Amino acid sequence: MAGYARISYDEDKENYESIINQTNIIREYAKVHFGSETVDIFEDDNFSGYKFDRPSFLKLKTAVENGRFNVILAKDLSRIGRHNARTLLFIEEMQAIGARVIAINDGIDTENMSADMTLGIKTWYNELYVKDISKKIKSAIASKQRNASWICAVPYGYEMTDYKDRLFRVDEEAAPVVRRVFDMYIDGWGYKRIANALTDERVQTPRARERRLAAERGAAYRKNVCDIWSAATVSGMLKNDFYIGVLRTGKYERKAINGGDARLSEDRHNVFENHHPPIIEETTFRAAREAAVRRSKINYRGIKKYDNVYSGMLFCADCGSPMFAVSNPNRPKGYTCGLYHRRGLKGCASHHVTEKKLNEFVRRYIARVRDASVAFYDKLDADLKSAAPKTDDSDALARKIKNEAALCKEELKALTMQKIRKIAQNPMDEDEIDVFYREMETELMARFKALNNRAVDLGELNAKKREAKKAAKNASGAFETLIGKESYEKKDIELIVERVNVFEDGLEIELKADIYPLLEAERAFNVICEGDPLEIFTDREGEIILKKYSPIGELGTFAKEYAESLAQSSGHITCIVDKDQIIAVSGGTKKEFMEKHISAAMEKTIGSRNTVVASRNESAFVPILEDDDSEVYKHELIAPIISEGDVLGAIVFLSNDKKMGEVEGKLAQTAAGFLGKQMEQ
């Protein structure tokens, strides 16, 4: 006869029975029911019941399989495990080899098969407990991450001064090393060369530095320490924007209880700029990132012995050849067409330009872009502020959506528990009970998904707003620094210039993708109608795009699934539109409608708030798109979506067979009303 006792750290904090008390309960039960207190106890102290690779549990299982024991005693089922499926599987495996499992406080004895009716319910509740604890911990951590108060560790160059209150400061001994690493990389050194240099100079590695700081505090340090710098460590430092005062939280997400962490995309991070004292200037950090991107595109071989400031960026505007650096001590430093250098005038004209002339031209050009970036930043800030009164504060709106999603999830959880209790009380009526609750569960789940999608979309929008403002502000500061320089280094030019085309009578500069749009800021702003709330996007070339805000568009995946459901119910092509374009379509060829702009007549019809049922040969017919195709549909039904008194879009049914009737009309109006209520929530 064997006994099993287990406790985890979380449960211990909740005053659960100790290992000793569990053992006493097991021995007392054995004495009363088996006439002996001789029980071999297997203990797992501080192990989660959700995991089944616990050392003593595995030893117990092996011993039972080898025939040493045929009875297993535990205080209750939760001691055996808190994973519903695995606990039931373990009990089934023990029964298959003739072993008896007894959960004392739960009244479970697998020799008595009548216990099967409640066994699954109890294991389900046990799993619910650990999931509830996990959810509370995740929620508490997420809240601290959103408030910038969850800092587990700091990178090399900083030191924790108070782990309880999450306080830290710049490590004045290590900070110069961080600055030196950035300077070395910008000057052309590679990761491995930097690492080797630091190792040769016996500079403390990050782990070695942590160990020393721990020793100074009188604390133990249990991590493995290596005194050799690695290229990966150097690479990680150069990518970490913590060094410019930026705190990022929520960078990882745990997929399952006791599971691994998955890295999240940057647009899902909580970003706090100017959070702490920086070690690196922002222009230095950006120069390092630009150098990394540039090196990834070419077969970088390190520093050239005779490198020139503009080499690799100058091209002949006529033949496209790279410009060739002219090294003549009797002439000013300059460049000439590479094809001319090889073939003379038979190939191309010389296109000769001096470095002094290039510097003067670049300086004037930078001044122009600087002025444009300042104007862009001011305009962007002003437009965002003017739009604010028309929409909720974005952070407050995000919190509101997340709170509503949490409440919705709690409702779903309560409904599920109520369903389980009903089934436990009336197991013979399980099918009828399931049907009764299924519709309510489906509606709650759809609402929960819609709220989650809105939260994700809003988070991405806020991140893009921050990036747009940051790009303009950072560029302005970098330009000010460059304008004041007498001469330029290669790293200065590479920071903003992508390419210089040299004509016989002039120059043309192509800036980096994230700077060029600043010259066209005025054009970007003029595409927005006055008074419309703004959404800010950046395309893959860095172009800043401003769009009208669409509440219907926030429904995302839910709108697509809803359109599919309506198309199946009605048998017609179904479109969900906002006041600008079609955002979801089902039942027809998507490329004909998806993301196409609606016609002016359609926009006017939606604004009128009237339901329209018409055929193409009737005067009431409204073309859905500007370039409407008569072959796709001949009959239409348009039902406006109204939320809190505002028209947000419409549900549209299209058919090529017959005119819509009363049934389709009621279906469309009901669907539009449902979406309107979703937007109110």
mmCIF file with all atom_site columns, C-alpha atoms in Angstrom, residues 2-87:
data_model
loop_
_atom_site.group_PDB
_atom_site.id
_atom_site.type_symbol
_atom_site.label_atom_id
_atom_site.label_alt_id
_atom_site.label_comp_id
_atom_site.label_asym_id
_atom_site.label_entity_id
_atom_site.label_seq_id
_atom_site.pdbx_PDB_ins_code
_atom_site.Cartn_x
_atom_site.Cartn_y
_atom_site.Cartn_z
_atom_site.occupancy
_atom_site.B_iso_or_equiv
_atom_site.pdbx_formal_charge
_atom_site.auth_seq_id
_atom_site.auth_comp_id
_atom_site.auth_asym_id
_atom_site.auth_atom_id
_atom_site.pdbx_PDB_model_num
ATOM 1  C CA . ALA A 1 2  ? 1.392  3.417  -1.030  1.00 0.00 ? 2  ALA A CA 1
ATOM 2  C CA . GLY A 1 3  ? 0.445  6.949  -0.059  1.00 0.00 ? 3  GLY A CA 1
ATOM 3  C CA . TYR A 1 4  ? 1.000  10.106 -2.087  1.00 0.00 ? 4  TYR A CA 1
ATOM 4  C CA . ALA A 1 5  ? 1.298  13.652 -0.689  1.00 0.00 ? 5  ALA A CA 1
ATOM 5  C CA . ARG A 1 6  ? 1.938  16.833 -2.633  1.00 0.00 ? 6  ARG A CA 1
ATOM 6  C CA . ILE A 1 7  ? 1.934  20.544 -2.065  1.00 0.00 ? 7  ILE A CA 1
ATOM 7  C CA . SER A 1 8  ? 2.848  23.499 -4.268  1.00 0.00 ? 8  SER A CA 1
ATOM 8  C CA . TYR A 1 9  ? 4.167  26.926 -3.374  1.00 0.00 ? 9  TYR A CA 1
ATOM 9  C CA . ASP A 1 10 ? 0.946  28.704 -4.384  1.00 0.00 ? 10 ASP A CA 1
ATOM 10 C CA . GLU A 1 11 ? -1.234 26.328 -2.370  1.00 0.00 ? 11 GLU A CA 1
ATOM 11 C CA . ASP A 1 12 ? 1.012  26.623 0.681   1.00 0.00 ? 12 ASP A CA 1
ATOM 12 C CA . LYS A 1 13 ? 0.481  30.372 0.659   1.00 0.00 ? 13 LYS A CA 1
ATOM 13 C CA . GLU A 1 14 ? -3.268 29.688 0.681   1.00 0.00 ? 14 GLU A CA 1
ATOM 14 C CA . ASN A 1 15 ? -2.926 27.622 3.927   1.00 0.00 ? 15 ASN A CA 1
ATOM 15 C CA . TYR A 1 16 ? -3.569 24.220 2.409   1.00 0.00 ? 16 TYR A CA 1
ATOM 16 C CA . GLU A 1 17 ? -2.794 21.059 4.395   1.00 0.00 ? 17 GLU A CA 1
ATOM 17 C CA . SER A 1 18 ? 0.912  20.461 4.846   1.00 0.00 ? 18 SER A CA 1
ATOM 18 C CA . ILE A 1 19 ? 2.752  17.353 3.726   1.00 0.00 ? 19 ILE A CA 1
ATOM 19 C CA . ILE A 1 20 ? 2.794  16.096 7.338   1.00 0.00 ? 20 ILE A CA 1
ATOM 20 C CA . ASN A 1 21 ? -0.964 16.525 7.789   1.00 0.00 ? 21 ASN A CA 1
ATOM 21 C CA . GLN A 1 22 ? -1.641 14.746 4.493   1.00 0.00 ? 22 GLN A CA 1
ATOM 22 C CA . THR A 1 23 ? 0.560  11.864 5.648   1.00 0.00 ? 23 THR A CA 1
ATOM 23 C CA . ASN A 1 24 ? -1.324 11.653 8.978   1.00 0.00 ? 24 ASN A CA 1
ATOM 24 C CA . ILE A 1 25 ? -4.688 11.529 7.151   1.00 0.00 ? 25 ILE A CA 1
ATOM 25 C CA . ILE A 1 26 ? -3.391 8.733  4.888   1.00 0.00 ? 26 ILE A CA 1
ATOM 26 C CA . ARG A 1 27 ? -2.025 6.635  7.789   1.00 0.00 ? 27 ARG A CA 1
ATOM 27 C CA . GLU A 1 28 ? -5.215 7.112  9.857   1.00 0.00 ? 28 GLU A CA 1
ATOM 28 C CA . TYR A 1 29 ? -7.358 5.970  6.902   1.00 0.00 ? 29 TYR A CA 1
ATOM 29 C CA . ALA A 1 30 ? -5.116 2.930  6.347   1.00 0.00 ? 30 ALA A CA 1
ATOM 30 C CA . LYS A 1 31 ? -5.382 1.986  10.035  1.00 0.00 ? 31 LYS A CA 1
ATOM 31 C CA . VAL A 1 32 ? -9.200 2.223  10.070  1.00 0.00 ? 32 VAL A CA 1
ATOM 32 C CA . HIS A 1 33 ? -9.917 0.570  6.701   1.00 0.00 ? 33 HIS A CA 1
ATOM 33 C CA . PHE A 1 34 ? -6.955 -1.769 6.200   1.00 0.00 ? 34 PHE A CA 1
ATOM 34 C CA . GLY A 1 35 ? -5.924 -2.460 9.815   1.00 0.00 ? 35 GLY A CA 1
ATOM 35 C CA . SER A 1 36 ? -2.367 -1.208 9.355   1.00 0.00 ? 36 SER A CA 1
ATOM 36 C CA . GLU A 1 37 ? -0.511 2.101  9.432   1.00 0.00 ? 37 GLU A CA 1
ATOM 37 C CA . THR A 1 38 ? 2.318  0.666  7.341   1.00 0.00 ? 38 THR A CA 1
ATOM 38 C CA . VAL A 1 39 ? 2.162  2.843  4.234   1.00 0.00 ? 39 VAL A CA 1
ATOM 39 C CA . ASP A 1 40 ? 5.070  3.834  1.945   1.00 0.00 ? 40 ASP A CA 1
ATOM 40 C CA . ILE A 1 41 ? 4.706  7.595  1.501   1.00 0.00 ? 41 ILE A CA 1
ATOM 41 C CA . PHE A 1 42 ? 5.815  9.336  -1.711  1.00 0.00 ? 42 PHE A CA 1
ATOM 42 C CA . GLU A 1 43 ? 6.172  13.114 -1.272  1.00 0.00 ? 43 GLU A CA 1
ATOM 43 C CA . ASP A 1 44 ? 6.453  15.970 -3.793  1.00 0.00 ? 44 ASP A CA 1
ATOM 44 C CA . ASP A 1 45 ? 7.127  19.227 -1.963  1.00 0.00 ? 45 ASP A CA 1
ATOM 45 C CA . ASN A 1 46 ? 6.652  22.459 -3.926  1.00 0.00 ? 46 ASN A CA 1
ATOM 46 C CA . PHE A 1 47 ? 5.493  20.876 -7.201  1.00 0.00 ? 47 PHE A CA 1
ATOM 47 C CA . SER A 1 48 ? 2.503  22.032 -9.237  1.00 0.00 ? 48 SER A CA 1
ATOM 48 C CA . GLY A 1 49 ? -0.307 19.549 -9.618  1.00 0.00 ? 49 GLY A CA 1
ATOM 49 C CA . TYR A 1 50 ? -0.759 20.641 -13.219 1.00 0.00 ? 50 TYR A CA 1
ATOM 50 C CA . LYS A 1 51 ? 2.490  18.901 -14.186 1.00 0.00 ? 51 LYS A CA 1
ATOM 51 C CA . PHE A 1 52 ? 2.785  15.113 -14.144 1.00 0.00 ? 52 PHE A CA 1
ATOM 52 C CA . ASP A 1 53 ? 6.591  14.830 -14.337 1.00 0.00 ? 53 ASP A CA 1
ATOM 53 C CA . ARG A 1 54 ? 6.958  15.207 -10.560 1.00 0.00 ? 54 ARG A CA 1
ATOM 54 C CA . PRO A 1 55 ? 9.874  13.031 -9.334  1.00 0.00 ? 55 PRO A CA 1
ATOM 55 C CA . SER A 1 56 ? 8.155  11.162 -6.481  1.00 0.00 ? 56 SER A CA 1
ATOM 56 C CA . PHE A 1 57 ? 4.942  10.771 -8.480  1.00 0.00 ? 57 PHE A CA 1
ATOM 57 C CA . LEU A 1 58 ? 6.881  9.104  -11.308 1.00 0.00 ? 58 LEU A CA 1
ATOM 58 C CA . LYS A 1 59 ? 8.602  6.789  -8.781  1.00 0.00 ? 59 LYS A CA 1
ATOM 59 C CA . LEU A 1 60 ? 5.201  5.844  -7.340  1.00 0.00 ? 60 LEU A CA 1
ATOM 60 C CA . LYS A 1 61 ? 3.787  5.123  -10.778 1.00 0.00 ? 61 LYS A CA 1
ATOM 61 C CA . THR A 1 62 ? 6.775  2.939  -11.710 1.00 0.00 ? 62 THR A CA 1
ATOM 62 C CA . ALA A 1 63 ? 6.527  1.029  -8.396  1.00 0.00 ? 63 ALA A CA 1
ATOM 63 C CA . VAL A 1 64 ? 2.820  0.301  -8.970  1.00 0.00 ? 64 VAL A CA 1
ATOM 64 C CA . GLU A 1 65 ? 3.486  -0.823 -12.559 1.00 0.00 ? 65 GLU A CA 1
ATOM 65 C CA . ASN A 1 66 ? 6.198  -3.177 -11.234 1.00 0.00 ? 66 ASN A CA 1
ATOM 66 C CA . GLY A 1 67 ? 3.725  -4.763 -8.825  1.00 0.00 ? 67 GLY A CA 1
ATOM 67 C CA . ARG A 1 68 ? 5.081  -3.360 -5.536  1.00 0.00 ? 68 ARG A CA 1
ATOM 68 C CA . PHE A 1 69 ? 1.741  -1.749 -4.592  1.00 0.00 ? 69 PHE A CA 1
ATOM 69 C CA . ASN A 1 70 ? -1.887 -2.343 -5.537  1.00 0.00 ? 70 ASN A CA 1
ATOM 70 C CA . VAL A 1 71 ? -3.480 0.452  -3.475  1.00 0.00 ? 71 VAL A CA 1
ATOM 71 C CA . ILE A 1 72 ? -2.748 4.208  -3.742  1.00 0.00 ? 72 ILE A CA 1
ATOM 72 C CA . LEU A 1 73 ? -4.016 6.544  -1.013  1.00 0.00 ? 73 LEU A CA 1
ATOM 73 C CA . ALA A 1 74 ? -4.194 10.356 -1.295  1.00 0.00 ? 74 ALA A CA 1
ATOM 74 C CA . LYS A 1 75 ? -5.898 13.024 0.806   1.00 0.00 ? 75 LYS A CA 1
ATOM 75 C CA . ASP A 1 76 ? -7.969 14.070 -2.232  1.00 0.00 ? 76 ASP A CA 1
ATOM 76 C CA . LEU A 1 77 ? -7.890 14.013 -6.026  1.00 0.00 ? 77 LEU A CA 1
ATOM 77 C CA . SER A 1 78 ? -6.174 17.417 -6.224  1.00 0.00 ? 78 SER A CA 1
ATOM 78 C CA . ARG A 1 79 ? -3.086 15.873 -4.545  1.00 0.00 ? 79 ARG A CA 1
ATOM 79 C CA . ILE A 1 80 ? -2.799 13.391 -7.419  1.00 0.00 ? 80 ILE A CA 1
ATOM 80 C CA . GLY A 1 81 ? -3.120 16.163 -9.982  1.00 0.00 ? 81 GLY A CA 1
ATOM 81 C CA . ARG A 1 82 ? -4.914 19.281 -11.101 1.00 0.00 ? 82 ARG A CA 1
ATOM 82 C CA . HIS A 1 83 ? -4.942 18.481 -14.817 1.00 0.00 ? 83 HIS A CA 1
ATOM 83 C CA . ASN A 1 84 ? -8.376 17.079 -15.586 1.00 0.00 ? 84 ASN A CA 1
ATOM 84 C CA . ALA A 1 85 ? -7.512 14.828 -18.544 1.00 0.00 ? 85 ALA A CA 1
ATOM 85 C CA . ARG A 1 86 ? -4.192 13.558 -17.160 1.00 0.00 ? 86 ARG A CA 1
ATOM 86 C CA . THR A 1 87 ? -5.657 12.784 -13.726 1.00 0.00 ? 87 THR A CA 1
#
